[in-house]
Structure formats: C-alpha cells, structure tokens
Tab-separated table of C-alpha atoms in Angstrom:
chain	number	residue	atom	x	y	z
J	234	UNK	CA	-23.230	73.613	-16.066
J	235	UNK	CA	-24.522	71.609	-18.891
J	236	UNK	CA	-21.889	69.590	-21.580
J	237	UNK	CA	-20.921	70.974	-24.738
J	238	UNK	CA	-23.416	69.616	-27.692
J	239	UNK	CA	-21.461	68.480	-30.670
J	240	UNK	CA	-21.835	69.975	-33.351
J	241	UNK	CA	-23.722	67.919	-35.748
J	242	UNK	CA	-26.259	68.355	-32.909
J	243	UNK	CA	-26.016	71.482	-32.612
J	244	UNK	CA	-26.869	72.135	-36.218
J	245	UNK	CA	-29.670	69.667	-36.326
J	246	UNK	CA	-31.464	71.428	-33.119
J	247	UNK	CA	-30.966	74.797	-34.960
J	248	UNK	CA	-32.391	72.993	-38.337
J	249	UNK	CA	-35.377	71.719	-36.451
J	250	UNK	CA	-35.920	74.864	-34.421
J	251	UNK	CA	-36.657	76.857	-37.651
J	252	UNK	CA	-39.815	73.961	-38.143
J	253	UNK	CA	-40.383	69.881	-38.617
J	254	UNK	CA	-38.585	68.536	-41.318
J	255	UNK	CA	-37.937	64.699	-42.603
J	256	UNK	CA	-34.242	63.859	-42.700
J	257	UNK	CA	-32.972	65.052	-45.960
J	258	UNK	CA	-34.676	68.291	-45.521
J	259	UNK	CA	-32.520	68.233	-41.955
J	260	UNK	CA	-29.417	67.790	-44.035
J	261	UNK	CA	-30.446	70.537	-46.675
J	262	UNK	CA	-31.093	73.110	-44.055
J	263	UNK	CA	-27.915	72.216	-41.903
J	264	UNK	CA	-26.106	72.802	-45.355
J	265	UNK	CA	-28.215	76.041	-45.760
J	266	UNK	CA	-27.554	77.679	-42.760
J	267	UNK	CA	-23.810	76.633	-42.369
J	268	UNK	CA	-22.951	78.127	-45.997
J	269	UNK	CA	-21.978	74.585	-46.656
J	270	UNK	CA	-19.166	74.172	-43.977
J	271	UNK	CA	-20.924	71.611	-42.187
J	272	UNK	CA	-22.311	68.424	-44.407
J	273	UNK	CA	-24.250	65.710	-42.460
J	274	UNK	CA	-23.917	62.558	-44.063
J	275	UNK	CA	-27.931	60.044	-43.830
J	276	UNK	CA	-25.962	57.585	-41.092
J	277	UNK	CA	-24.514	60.287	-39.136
J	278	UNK	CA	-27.977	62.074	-39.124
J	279	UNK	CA	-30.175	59.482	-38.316
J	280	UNK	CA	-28.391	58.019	-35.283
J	281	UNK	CA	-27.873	61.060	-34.284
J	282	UNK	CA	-31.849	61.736	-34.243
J	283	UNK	CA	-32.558	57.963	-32.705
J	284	UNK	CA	-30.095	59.582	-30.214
J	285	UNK	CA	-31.717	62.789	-29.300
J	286	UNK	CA	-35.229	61.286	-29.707
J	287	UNK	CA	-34.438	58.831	-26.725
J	288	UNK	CA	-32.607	61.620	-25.139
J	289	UNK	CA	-36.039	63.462	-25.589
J	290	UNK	CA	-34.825	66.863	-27.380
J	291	UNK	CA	-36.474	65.381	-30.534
J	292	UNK	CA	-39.501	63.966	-31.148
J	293	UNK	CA	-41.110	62.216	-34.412
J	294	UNK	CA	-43.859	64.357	-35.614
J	295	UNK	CA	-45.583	61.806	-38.450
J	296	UNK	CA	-44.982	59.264	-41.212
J	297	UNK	CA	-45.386	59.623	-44.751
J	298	UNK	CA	-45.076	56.817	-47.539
J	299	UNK	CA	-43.084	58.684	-50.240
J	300	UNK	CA	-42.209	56.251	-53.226
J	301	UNK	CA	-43.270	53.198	-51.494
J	302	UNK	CA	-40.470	54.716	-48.275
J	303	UNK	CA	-41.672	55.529	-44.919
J	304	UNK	CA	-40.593	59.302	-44.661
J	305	UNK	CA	-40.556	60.138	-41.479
J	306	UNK	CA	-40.846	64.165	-39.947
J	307	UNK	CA	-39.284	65.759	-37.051
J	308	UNK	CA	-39.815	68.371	-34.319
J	309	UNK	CA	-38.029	69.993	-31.841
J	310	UNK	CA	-39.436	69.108	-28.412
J	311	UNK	CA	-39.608	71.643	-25.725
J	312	UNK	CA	-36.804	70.187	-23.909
J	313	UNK	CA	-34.779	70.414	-27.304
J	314	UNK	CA	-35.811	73.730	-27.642
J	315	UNK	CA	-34.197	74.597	-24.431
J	316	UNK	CA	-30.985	72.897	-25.076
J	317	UNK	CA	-30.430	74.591	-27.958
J	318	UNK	CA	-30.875	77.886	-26.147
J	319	UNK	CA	-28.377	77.074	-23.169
J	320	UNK	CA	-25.936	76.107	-26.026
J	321	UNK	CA	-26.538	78.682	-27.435
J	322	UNK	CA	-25.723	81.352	-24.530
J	323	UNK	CA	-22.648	79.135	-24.085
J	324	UNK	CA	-21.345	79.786	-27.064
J	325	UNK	CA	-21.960	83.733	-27.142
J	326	UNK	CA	-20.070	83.751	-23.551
J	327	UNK	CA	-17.013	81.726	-25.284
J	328	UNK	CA	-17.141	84.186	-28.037
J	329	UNK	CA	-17.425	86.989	-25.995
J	330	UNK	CA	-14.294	85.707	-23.952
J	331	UNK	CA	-12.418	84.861	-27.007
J	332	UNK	CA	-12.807	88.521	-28.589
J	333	UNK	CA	-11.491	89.867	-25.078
J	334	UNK	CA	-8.558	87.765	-25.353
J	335	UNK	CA	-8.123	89.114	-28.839
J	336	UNK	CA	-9.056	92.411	-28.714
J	337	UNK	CA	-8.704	93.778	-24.811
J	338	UNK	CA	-11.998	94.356	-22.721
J	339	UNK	CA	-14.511	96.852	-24.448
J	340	UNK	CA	-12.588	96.706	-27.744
J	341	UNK	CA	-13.462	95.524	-30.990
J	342	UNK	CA	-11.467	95.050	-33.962
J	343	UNK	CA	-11.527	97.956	-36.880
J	344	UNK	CA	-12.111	95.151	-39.656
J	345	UNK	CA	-12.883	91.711	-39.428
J	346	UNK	CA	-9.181	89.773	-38.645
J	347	UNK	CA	-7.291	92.774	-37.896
J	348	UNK	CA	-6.340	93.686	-34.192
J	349	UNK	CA	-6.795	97.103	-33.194
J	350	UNK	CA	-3.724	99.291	-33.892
C-alpha cells in the first residue's frame, strides 16, 4: 500500500491536475480550491516541485521570461496523475471509516455535526 502524500502535495497534484500552471498560479489555485485553509508559501512550493519533478509526478512544461524572470510552467505527469488518484481513494476509504465510527454502518448524520438521535 502506497505512503500517505502530505498535504502540500496533495494540493499541488490536485492544482496541477485541473491544467499547467507556473508557481504562483500553483499557490493561487491551492488557495482557491482549499477556501483558503491551506496557504503555500514560494520556498515551500518550489522544493516541493524540485521534489516531485525528480520523483517524476511533475514535470516542467516550458519557460517564459516575464519581467526579465524565467517563469517557469508545470504539468502533471502521468505518473502524478496516478498518485493523486490512489491518494485520493485513500482518503475516501479513511472517510468512509471515520463516518462509520461516527455514525454506525449505513448511517449518516441528519445535519452536518450532529449524530443521529
């Protein structure tokens, strides 16, 4: 069974799964689809993509010169892609055993915090 991602990288595979980006637009859309609750700070993200290029779930998709900057784009590789989706099925298998604990098999609650009376 594969290790738990992080989650910074589990935000930036979901970030990059949605399309290439360059890294501030990876921060933006992290922000985006987390509602704000998770903030990746430029150091943080860019070892972290160094990281995952070399561990091949990334991969750089072009250069740019922005402003006299090399801007650099990108993508999710396939074996990123499929990372992302074992994590993913990991996590709906933890939720799904954390509701049970909560709730009982086959139950769900009647409103969102509230155990079933």
């Amino acid at each position: 069974m594969p290790k738990a991602m992080r989650e910074p990288t589990f935000w930036i595979l979901t970030a990059l799964a949605g399309g290439t980006q360059h890294g501030y637009g990876v921060i933006q859309q992290v922000s985006h689809l987390t509602d704000g609750q998770v903030t990746l700070l430029a150091g943080t993200l860019y070892a972290a993509l160094d990281r995952l290029a070399a561990e091949g779930l990334v991969e750089i998709d072009r250069e740019e010169i922005v402003d006299g900057r090399t801007r650099r784009y990108y993508r999710l590789s396939s074996g990123g892609r499929t990372a992302l989706a074992d994590e993913t099925e990991r996590l709906q298998r933890n939720a799904k055993t954390a509701r049970q604990q909560l709730y009982g098999p086959g139950t769900a609650p009647a409103r969102e915090g509230l155990s079933p009376a």
